[in-house]
PDB file of N, CA and C in Angstrom:
ATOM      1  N   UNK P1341      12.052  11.288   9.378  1.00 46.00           N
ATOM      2  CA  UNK P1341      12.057  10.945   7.965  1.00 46.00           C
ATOM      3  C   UNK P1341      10.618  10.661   7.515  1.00 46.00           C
ATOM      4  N   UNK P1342      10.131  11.106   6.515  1.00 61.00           N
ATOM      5  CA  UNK P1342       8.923  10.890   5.884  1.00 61.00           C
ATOM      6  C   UNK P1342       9.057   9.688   5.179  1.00 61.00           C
ATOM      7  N   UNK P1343       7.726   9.091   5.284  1.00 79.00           N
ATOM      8  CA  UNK P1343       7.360   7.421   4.875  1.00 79.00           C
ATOM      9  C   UNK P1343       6.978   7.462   3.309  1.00 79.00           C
ATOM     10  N   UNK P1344       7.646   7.240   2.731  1.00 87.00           N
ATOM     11  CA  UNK P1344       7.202   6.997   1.096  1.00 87.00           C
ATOM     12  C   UNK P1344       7.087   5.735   0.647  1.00 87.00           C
ATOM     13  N   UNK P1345       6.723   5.628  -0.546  1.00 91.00           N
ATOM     14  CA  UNK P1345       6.829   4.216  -0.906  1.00 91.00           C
ATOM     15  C   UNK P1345       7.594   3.658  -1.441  1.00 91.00           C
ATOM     16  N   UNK P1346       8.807   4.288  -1.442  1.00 88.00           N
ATOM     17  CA  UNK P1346       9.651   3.730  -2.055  1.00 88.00           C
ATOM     18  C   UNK P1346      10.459   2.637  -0.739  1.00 88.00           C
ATOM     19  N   UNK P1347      10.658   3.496   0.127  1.00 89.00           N
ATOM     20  CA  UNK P1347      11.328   3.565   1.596  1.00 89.00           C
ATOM     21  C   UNK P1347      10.291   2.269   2.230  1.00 89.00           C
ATOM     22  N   UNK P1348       9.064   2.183   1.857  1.00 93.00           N
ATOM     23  CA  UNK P1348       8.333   0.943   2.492  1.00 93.00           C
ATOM     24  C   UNK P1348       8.743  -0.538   1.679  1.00 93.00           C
ATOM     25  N   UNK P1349       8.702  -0.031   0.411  1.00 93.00           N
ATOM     26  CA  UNK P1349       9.178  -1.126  -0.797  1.00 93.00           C
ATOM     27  C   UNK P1349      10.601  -1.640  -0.225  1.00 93.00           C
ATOM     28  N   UNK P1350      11.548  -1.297   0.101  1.00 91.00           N
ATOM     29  CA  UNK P1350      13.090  -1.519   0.260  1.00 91.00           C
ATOM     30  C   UNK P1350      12.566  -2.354   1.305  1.00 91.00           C
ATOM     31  N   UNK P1351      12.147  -1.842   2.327  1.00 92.00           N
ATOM     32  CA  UNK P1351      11.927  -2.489   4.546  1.00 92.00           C
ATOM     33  C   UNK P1351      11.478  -3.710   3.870  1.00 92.00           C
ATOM     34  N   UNK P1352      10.244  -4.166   3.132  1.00 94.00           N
ATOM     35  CA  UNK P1352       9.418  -4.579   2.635  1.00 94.00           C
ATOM     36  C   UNK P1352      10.734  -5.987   1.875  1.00 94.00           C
ATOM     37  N   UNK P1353      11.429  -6.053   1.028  1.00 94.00           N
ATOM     38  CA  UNK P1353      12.074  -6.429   0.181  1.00 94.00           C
ATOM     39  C   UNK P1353      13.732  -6.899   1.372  1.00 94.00           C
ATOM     40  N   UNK P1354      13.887  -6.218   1.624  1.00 94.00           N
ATOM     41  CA  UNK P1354      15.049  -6.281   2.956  1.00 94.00           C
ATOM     42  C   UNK P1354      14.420  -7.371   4.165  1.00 94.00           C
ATOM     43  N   UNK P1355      13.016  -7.277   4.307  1.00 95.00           N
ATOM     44  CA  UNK P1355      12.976  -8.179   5.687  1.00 95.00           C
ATOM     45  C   UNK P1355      12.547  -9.386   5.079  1.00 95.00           C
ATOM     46  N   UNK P1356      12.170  -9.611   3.370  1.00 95.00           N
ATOM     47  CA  UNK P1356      11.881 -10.311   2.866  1.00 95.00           C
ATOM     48  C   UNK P1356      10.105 -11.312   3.148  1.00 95.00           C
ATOM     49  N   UNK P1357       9.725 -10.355   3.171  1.00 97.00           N
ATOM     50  CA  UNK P1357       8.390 -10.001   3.416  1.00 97.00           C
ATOM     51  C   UNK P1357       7.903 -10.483   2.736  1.00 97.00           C
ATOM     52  N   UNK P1358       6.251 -10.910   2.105  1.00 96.00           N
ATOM     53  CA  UNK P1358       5.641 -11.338   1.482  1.00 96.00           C
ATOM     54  C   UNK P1358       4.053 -10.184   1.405  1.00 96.00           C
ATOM     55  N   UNK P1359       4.083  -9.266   2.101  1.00 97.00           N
ATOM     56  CA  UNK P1359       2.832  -8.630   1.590  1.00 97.00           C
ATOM     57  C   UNK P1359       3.358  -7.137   2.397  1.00 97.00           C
ATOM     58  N   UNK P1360       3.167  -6.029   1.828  1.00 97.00           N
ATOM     59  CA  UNK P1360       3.033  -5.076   2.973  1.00 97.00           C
ATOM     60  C   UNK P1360       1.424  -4.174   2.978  1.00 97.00           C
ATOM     61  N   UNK P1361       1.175  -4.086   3.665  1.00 98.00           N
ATOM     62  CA  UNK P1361      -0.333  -3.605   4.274  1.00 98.00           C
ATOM     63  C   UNK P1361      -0.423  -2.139   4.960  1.00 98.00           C
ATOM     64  N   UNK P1362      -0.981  -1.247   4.177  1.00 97.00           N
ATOM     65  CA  UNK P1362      -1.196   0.234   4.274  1.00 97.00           C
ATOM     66  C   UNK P1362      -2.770   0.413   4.994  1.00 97.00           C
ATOM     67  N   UNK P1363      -3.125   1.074   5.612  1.00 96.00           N
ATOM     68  CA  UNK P1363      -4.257   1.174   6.013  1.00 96.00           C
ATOM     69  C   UNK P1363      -4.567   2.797   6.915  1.00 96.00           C
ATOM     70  N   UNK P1364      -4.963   3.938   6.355  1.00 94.00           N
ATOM     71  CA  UNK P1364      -5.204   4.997   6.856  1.00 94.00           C
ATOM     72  C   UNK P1364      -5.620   5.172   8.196  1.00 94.00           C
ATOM     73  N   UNK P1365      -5.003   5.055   8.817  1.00 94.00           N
ATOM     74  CA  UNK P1365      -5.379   5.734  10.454  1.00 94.00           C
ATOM     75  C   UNK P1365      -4.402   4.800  11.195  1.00 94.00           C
ATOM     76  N   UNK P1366      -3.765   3.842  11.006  1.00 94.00           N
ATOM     77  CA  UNK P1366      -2.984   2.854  11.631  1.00 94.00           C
ATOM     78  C   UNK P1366      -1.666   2.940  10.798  1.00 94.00           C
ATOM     79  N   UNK P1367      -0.708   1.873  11.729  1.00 95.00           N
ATOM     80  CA  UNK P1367       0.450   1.652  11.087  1.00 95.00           C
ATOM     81  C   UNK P1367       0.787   1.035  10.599  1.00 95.00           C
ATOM     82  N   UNK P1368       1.975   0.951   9.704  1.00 97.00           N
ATOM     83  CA  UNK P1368       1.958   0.025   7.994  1.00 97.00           C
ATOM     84  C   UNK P1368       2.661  -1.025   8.629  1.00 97.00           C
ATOM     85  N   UNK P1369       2.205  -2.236   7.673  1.00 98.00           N
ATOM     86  CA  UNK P1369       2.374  -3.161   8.389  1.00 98.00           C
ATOM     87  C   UNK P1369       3.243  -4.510   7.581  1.00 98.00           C
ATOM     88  N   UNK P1370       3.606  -5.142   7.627  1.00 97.00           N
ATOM     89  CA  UNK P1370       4.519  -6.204   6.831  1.00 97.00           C
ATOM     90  C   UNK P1370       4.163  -7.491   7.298  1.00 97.00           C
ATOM     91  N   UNK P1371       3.551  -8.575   6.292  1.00 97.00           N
ATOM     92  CA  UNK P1371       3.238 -10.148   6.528  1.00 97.00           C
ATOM     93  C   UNK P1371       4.867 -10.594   6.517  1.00 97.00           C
ATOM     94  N   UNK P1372       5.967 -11.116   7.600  1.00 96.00           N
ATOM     95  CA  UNK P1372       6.498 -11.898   7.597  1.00 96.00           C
ATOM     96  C   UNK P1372       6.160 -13.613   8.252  1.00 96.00           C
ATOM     97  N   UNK P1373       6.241 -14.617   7.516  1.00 94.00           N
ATOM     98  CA  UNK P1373       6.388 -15.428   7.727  1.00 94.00           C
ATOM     99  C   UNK P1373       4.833 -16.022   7.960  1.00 94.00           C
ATOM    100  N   UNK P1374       3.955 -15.243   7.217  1.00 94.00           N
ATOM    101  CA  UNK P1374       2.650 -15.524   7.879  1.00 94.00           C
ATOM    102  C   UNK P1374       2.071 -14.834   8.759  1.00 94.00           C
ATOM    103  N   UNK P1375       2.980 -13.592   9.706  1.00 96.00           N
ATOM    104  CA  UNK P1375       2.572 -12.902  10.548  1.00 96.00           C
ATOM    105  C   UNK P1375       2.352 -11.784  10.620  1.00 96.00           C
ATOM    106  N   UNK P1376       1.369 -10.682  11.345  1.00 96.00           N
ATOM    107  CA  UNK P1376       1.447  -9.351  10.632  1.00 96.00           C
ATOM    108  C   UNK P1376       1.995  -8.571  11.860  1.00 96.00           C
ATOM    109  N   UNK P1377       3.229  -7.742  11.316  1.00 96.00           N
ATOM    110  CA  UNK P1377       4.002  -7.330  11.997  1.00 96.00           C
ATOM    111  C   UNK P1377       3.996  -5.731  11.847  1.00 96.00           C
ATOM    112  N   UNK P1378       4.271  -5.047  12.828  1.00 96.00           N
ATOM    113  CA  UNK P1378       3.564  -3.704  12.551  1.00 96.00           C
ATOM    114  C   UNK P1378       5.082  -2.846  12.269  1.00 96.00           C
ATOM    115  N   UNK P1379       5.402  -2.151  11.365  1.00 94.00           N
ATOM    116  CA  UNK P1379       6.635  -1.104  11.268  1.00 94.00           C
ATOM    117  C   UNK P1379       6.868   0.064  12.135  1.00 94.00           C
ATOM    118  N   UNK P1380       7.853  -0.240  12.918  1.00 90.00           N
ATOM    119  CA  UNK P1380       7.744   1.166  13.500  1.00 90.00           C
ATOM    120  C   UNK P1380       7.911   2.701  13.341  1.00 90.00           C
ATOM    121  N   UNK P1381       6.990   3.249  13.859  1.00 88.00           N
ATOM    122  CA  UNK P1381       7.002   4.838  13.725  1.00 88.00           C
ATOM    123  C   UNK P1381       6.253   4.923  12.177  1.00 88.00           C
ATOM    124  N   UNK P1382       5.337   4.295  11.710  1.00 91.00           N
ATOM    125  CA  UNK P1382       5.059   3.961  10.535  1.00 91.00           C
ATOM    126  C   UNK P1382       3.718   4.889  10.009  1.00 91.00           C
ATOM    127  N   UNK P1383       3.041   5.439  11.402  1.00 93.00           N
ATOM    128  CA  UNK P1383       1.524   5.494  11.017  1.00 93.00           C
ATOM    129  C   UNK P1383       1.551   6.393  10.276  1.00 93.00           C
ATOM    130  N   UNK P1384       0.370   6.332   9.716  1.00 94.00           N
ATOM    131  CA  UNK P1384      -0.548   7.347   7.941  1.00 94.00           C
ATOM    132  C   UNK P1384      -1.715   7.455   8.035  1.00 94.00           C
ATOM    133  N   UNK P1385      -1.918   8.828   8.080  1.00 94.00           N
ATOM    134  CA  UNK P1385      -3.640   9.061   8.008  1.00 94.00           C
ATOM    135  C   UNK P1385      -4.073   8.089   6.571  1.00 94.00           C
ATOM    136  N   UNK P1386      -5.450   8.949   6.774  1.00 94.00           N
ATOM    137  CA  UNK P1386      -5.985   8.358   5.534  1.00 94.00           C
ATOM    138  C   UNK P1386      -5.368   9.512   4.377  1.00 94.00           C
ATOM    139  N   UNK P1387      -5.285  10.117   4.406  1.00 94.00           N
ATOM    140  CA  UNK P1387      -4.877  11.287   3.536  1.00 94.00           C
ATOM    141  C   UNK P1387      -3.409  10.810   3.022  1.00 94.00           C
ATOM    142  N   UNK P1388      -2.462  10.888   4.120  1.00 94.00           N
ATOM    143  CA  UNK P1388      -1.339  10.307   3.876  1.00 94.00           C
ATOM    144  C   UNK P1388      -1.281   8.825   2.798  1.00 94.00           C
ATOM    145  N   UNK P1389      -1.871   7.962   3.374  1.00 95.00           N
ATOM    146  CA  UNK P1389      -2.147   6.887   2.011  1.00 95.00           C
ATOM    147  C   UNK P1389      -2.920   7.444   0.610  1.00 95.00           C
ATOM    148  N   UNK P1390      -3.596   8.113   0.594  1.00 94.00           N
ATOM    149  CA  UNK P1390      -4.098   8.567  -0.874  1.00 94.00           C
ATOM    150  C   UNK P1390      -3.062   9.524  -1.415  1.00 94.00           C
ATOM    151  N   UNK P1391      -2.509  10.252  -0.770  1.00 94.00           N
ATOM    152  CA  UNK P1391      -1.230  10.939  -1.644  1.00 94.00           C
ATOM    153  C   UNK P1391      -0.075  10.299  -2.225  1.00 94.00           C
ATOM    154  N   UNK P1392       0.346   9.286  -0.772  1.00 94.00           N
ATOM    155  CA  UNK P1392       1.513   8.053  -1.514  1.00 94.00           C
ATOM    156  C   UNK P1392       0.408   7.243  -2.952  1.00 94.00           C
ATOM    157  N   UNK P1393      -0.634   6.904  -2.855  1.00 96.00           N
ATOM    158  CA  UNK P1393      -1.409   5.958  -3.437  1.00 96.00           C
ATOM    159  C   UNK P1393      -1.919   6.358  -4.759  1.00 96.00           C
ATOM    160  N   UNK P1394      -2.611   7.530  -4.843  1.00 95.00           N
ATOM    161  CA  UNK P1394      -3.486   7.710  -5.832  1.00 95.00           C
ATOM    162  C   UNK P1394      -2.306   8.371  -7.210  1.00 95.00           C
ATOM    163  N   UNK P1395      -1.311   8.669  -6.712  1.00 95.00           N
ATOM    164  CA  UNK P1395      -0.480   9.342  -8.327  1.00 95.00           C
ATOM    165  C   UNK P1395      -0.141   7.680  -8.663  1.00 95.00           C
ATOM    166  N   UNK P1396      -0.191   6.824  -8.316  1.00 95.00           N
ATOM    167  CA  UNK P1396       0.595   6.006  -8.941  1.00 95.00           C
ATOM    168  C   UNK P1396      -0.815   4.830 -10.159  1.00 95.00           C
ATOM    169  N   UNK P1397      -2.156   5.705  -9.504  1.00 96.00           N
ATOM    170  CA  UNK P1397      -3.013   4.901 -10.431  1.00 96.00           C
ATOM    171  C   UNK P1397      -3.183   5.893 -12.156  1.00 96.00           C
ATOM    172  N   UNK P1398      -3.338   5.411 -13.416  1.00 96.00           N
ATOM    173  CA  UNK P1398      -3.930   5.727 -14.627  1.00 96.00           C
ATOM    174  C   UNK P1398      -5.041   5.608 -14.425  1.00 96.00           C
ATOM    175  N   UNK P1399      -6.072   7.015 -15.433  1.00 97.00           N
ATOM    176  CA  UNK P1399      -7.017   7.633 -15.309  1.00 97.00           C
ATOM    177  C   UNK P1399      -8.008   6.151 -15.347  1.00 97.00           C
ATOM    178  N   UNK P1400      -7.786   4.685 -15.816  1.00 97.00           N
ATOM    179  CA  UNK P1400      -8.177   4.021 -15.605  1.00 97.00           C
ATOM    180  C   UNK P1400      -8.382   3.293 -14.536  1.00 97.00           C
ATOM    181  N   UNK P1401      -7.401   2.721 -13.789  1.00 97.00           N
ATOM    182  CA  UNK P1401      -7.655   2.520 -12.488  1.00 97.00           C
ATOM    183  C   UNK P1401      -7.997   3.415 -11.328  1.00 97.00           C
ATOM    184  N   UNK P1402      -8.088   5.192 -11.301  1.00 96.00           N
ATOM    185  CA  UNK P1402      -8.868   5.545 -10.881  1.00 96.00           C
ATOM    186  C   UNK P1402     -10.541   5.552 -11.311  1.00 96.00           C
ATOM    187  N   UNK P1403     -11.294   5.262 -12.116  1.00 97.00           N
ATOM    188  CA  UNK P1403     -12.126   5.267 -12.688  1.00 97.00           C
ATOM    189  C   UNK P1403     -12.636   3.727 -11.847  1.00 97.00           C
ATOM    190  N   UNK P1404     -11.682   2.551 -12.202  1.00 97.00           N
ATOM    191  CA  UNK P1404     -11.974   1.463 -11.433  1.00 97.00           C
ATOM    192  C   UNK P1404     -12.405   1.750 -10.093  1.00 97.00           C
ATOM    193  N   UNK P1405     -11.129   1.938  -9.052  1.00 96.00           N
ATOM    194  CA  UNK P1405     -11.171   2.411  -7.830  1.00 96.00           C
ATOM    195  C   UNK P1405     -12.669   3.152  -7.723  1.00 96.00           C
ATOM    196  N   UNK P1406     -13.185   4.145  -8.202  1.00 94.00           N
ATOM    197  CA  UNK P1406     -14.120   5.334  -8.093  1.00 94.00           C
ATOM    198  C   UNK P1406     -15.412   4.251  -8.158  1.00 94.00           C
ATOM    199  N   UNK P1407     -15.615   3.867  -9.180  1.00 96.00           N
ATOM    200  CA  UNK P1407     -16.473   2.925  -9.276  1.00 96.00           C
ATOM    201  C   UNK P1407     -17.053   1.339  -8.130  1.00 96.00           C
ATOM    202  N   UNK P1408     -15.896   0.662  -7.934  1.00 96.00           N
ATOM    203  CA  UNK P1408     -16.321  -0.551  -7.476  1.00 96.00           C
ATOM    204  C   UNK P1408     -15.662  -0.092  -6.424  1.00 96.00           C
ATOM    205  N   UNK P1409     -14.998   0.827  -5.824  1.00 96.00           N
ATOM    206  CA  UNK P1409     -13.813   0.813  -4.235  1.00 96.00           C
ATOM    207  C   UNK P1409     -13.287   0.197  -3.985  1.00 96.00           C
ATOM    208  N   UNK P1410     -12.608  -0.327  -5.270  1.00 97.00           N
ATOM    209  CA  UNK P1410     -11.745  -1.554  -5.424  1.00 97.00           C
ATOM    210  C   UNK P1410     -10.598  -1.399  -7.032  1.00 97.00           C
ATOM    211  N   UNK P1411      -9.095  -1.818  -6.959  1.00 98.00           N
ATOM    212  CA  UNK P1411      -8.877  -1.729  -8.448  1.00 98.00           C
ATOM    213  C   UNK P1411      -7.245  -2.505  -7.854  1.00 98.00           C
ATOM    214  N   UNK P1412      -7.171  -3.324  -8.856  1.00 98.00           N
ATOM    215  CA  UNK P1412      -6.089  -3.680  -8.867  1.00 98.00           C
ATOM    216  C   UNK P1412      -4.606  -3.245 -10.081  1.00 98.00           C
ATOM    217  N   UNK P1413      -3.363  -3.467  -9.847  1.00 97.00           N
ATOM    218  CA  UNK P1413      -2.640  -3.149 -10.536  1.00 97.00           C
ATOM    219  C   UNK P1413      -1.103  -3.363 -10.365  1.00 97.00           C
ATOM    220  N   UNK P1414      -0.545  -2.632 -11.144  1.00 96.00           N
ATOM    221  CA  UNK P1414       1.331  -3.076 -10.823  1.00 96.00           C
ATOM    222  C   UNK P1414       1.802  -2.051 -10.748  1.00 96.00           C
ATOM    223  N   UNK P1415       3.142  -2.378 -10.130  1.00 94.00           N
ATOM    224  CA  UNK P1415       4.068  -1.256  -9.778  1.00 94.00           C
ATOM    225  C   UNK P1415       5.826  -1.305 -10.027  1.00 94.00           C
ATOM    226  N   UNK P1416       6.477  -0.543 -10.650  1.00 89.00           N
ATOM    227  CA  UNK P1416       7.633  -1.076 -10.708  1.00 89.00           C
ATOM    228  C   UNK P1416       7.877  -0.162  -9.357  1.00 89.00           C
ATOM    229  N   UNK P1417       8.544  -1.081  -8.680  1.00 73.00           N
ATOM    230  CA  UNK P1417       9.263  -0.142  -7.231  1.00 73.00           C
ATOM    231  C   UNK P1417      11.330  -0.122  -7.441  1.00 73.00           C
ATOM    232  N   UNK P1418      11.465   0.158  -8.862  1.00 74.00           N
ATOM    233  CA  UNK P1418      12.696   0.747  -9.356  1.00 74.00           C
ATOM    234  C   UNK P1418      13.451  -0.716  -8.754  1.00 74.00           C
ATOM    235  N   UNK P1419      14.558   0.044  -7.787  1.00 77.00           N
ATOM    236  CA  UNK P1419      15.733  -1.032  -7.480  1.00 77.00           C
ATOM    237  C   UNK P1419      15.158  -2.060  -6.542  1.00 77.00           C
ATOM    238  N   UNK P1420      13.749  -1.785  -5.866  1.00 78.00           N
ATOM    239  CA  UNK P1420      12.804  -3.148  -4.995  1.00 78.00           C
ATOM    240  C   UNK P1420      12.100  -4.260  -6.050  1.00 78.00           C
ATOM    241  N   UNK P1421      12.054  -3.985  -7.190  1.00 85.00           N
ATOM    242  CA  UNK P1421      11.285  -4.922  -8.183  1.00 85.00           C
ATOM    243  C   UNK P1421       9.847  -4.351  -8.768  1.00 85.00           C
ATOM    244  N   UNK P1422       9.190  -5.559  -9.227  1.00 91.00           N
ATOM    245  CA  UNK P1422       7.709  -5.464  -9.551  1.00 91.00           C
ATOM    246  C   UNK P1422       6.770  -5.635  -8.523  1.00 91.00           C
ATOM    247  N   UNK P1423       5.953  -5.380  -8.266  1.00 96.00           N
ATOM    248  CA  UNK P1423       5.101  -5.609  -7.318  1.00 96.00           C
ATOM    249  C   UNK P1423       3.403  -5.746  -7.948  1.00 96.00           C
ATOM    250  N   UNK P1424       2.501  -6.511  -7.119  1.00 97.00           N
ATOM    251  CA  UNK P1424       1.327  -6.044  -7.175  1.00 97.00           C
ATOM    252  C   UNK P1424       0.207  -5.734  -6.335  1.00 97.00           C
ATOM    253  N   UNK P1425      -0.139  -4.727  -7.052  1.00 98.00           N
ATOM    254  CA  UNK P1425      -1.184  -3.852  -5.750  1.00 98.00           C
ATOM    255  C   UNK P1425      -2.462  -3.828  -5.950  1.00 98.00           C
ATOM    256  N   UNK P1426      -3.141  -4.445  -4.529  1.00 98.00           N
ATOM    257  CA  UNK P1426      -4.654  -3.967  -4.383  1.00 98.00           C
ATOM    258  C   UNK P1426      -4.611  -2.896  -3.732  1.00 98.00           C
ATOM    259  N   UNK P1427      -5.770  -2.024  -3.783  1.00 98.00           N
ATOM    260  CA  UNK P1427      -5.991  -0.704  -3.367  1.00 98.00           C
ATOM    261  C   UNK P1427      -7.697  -0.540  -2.955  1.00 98.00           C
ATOM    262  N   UNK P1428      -8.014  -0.645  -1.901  1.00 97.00           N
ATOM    263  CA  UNK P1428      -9.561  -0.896  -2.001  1.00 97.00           C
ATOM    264  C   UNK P1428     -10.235  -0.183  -0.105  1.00 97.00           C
ATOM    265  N   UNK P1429     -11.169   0.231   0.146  1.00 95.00           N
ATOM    266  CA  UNK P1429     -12.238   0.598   0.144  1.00 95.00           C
ATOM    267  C   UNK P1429     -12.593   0.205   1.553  1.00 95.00           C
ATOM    268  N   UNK P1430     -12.272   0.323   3.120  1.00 93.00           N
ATOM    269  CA  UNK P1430     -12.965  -0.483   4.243  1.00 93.00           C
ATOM    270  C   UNK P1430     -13.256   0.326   5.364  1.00 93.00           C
ATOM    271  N   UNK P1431     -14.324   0.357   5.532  1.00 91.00           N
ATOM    272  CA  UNK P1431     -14.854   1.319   6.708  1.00 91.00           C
ATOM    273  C   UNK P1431     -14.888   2.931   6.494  1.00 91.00           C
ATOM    274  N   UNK P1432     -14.166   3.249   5.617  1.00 91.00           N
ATOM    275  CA  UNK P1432     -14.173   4.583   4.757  1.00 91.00           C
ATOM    276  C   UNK P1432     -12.780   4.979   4.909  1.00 91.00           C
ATOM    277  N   UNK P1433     -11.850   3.887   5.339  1.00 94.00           N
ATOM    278  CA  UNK P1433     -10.040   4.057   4.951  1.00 94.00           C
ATOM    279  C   UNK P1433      -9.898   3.601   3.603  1.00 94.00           C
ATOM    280  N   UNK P1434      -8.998   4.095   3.084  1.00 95.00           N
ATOM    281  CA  UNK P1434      -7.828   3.626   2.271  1.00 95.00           C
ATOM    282  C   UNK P1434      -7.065   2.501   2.454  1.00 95.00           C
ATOM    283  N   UNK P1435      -6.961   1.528   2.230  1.00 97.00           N
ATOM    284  CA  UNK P1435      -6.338   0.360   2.402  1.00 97.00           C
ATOM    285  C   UNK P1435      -5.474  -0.482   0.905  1.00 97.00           C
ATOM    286  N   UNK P1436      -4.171  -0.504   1.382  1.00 98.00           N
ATOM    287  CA  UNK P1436      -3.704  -0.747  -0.157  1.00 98.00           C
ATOM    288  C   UNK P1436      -2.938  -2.412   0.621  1.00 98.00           C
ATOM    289  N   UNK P1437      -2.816  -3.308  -0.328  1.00 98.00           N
ATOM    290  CA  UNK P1437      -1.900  -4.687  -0.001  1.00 98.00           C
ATOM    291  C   UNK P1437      -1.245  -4.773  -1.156  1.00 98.00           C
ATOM    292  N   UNK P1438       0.308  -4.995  -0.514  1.00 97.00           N
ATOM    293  CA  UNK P1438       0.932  -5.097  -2.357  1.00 97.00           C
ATOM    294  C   UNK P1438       1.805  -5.911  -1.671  1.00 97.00           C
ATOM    295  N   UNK P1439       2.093  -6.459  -3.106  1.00 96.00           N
ATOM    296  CA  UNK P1439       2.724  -8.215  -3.109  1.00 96.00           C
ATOM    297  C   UNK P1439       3.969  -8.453  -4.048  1.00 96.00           C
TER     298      UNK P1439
END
């Protein structure tokens, strides 16, 4: 099964999670309880995170992103809720944290 974000939003919302953590070359990861817990069978290039990642920014927050390698924003994740997302810039991955 392919990893989308919708499918991370639900795991995310179901284990009752408090942050989930994307990071290109590793596997996605979920803060429960304070702890960072890794999802299995989860991993995403860097490519893979900018395709889930980048349709969901306006020509503005790419412009942000482009600029500072950094941009924050929201997300409705449909039947998972609202969420909010950083999206920023480390070692030359893609790294998104949404809350």
């Amino acid at each position: 099964m392919a990893i989308n974000l919708e499918l991370l939003l639900k795991v995310m919302v179901q284990n009752k999670a408090s942050d989930l953590h994307i990071r290109g070359g590793e596997q996605v990861y979920l803060r429960l309880n304070g702890k960072i817990t890794p999802i299995k069978s989860s991993h995403m290039t860097n490519e893979d995170v900018e395709k889930m990642i980048f349709p969901l920014m306006n020509d503005r927050h790419k412009g942000i992103f482009n600029k500072n390698r950094e941009v924050d924003f929201s997300i409705d994740g449909k039947e998972s809720g609202r969420f909010r997302v950083n999206v920023f810039n480390q070692k030359n991955k893609i790294c998104v944290a949404i809350r």
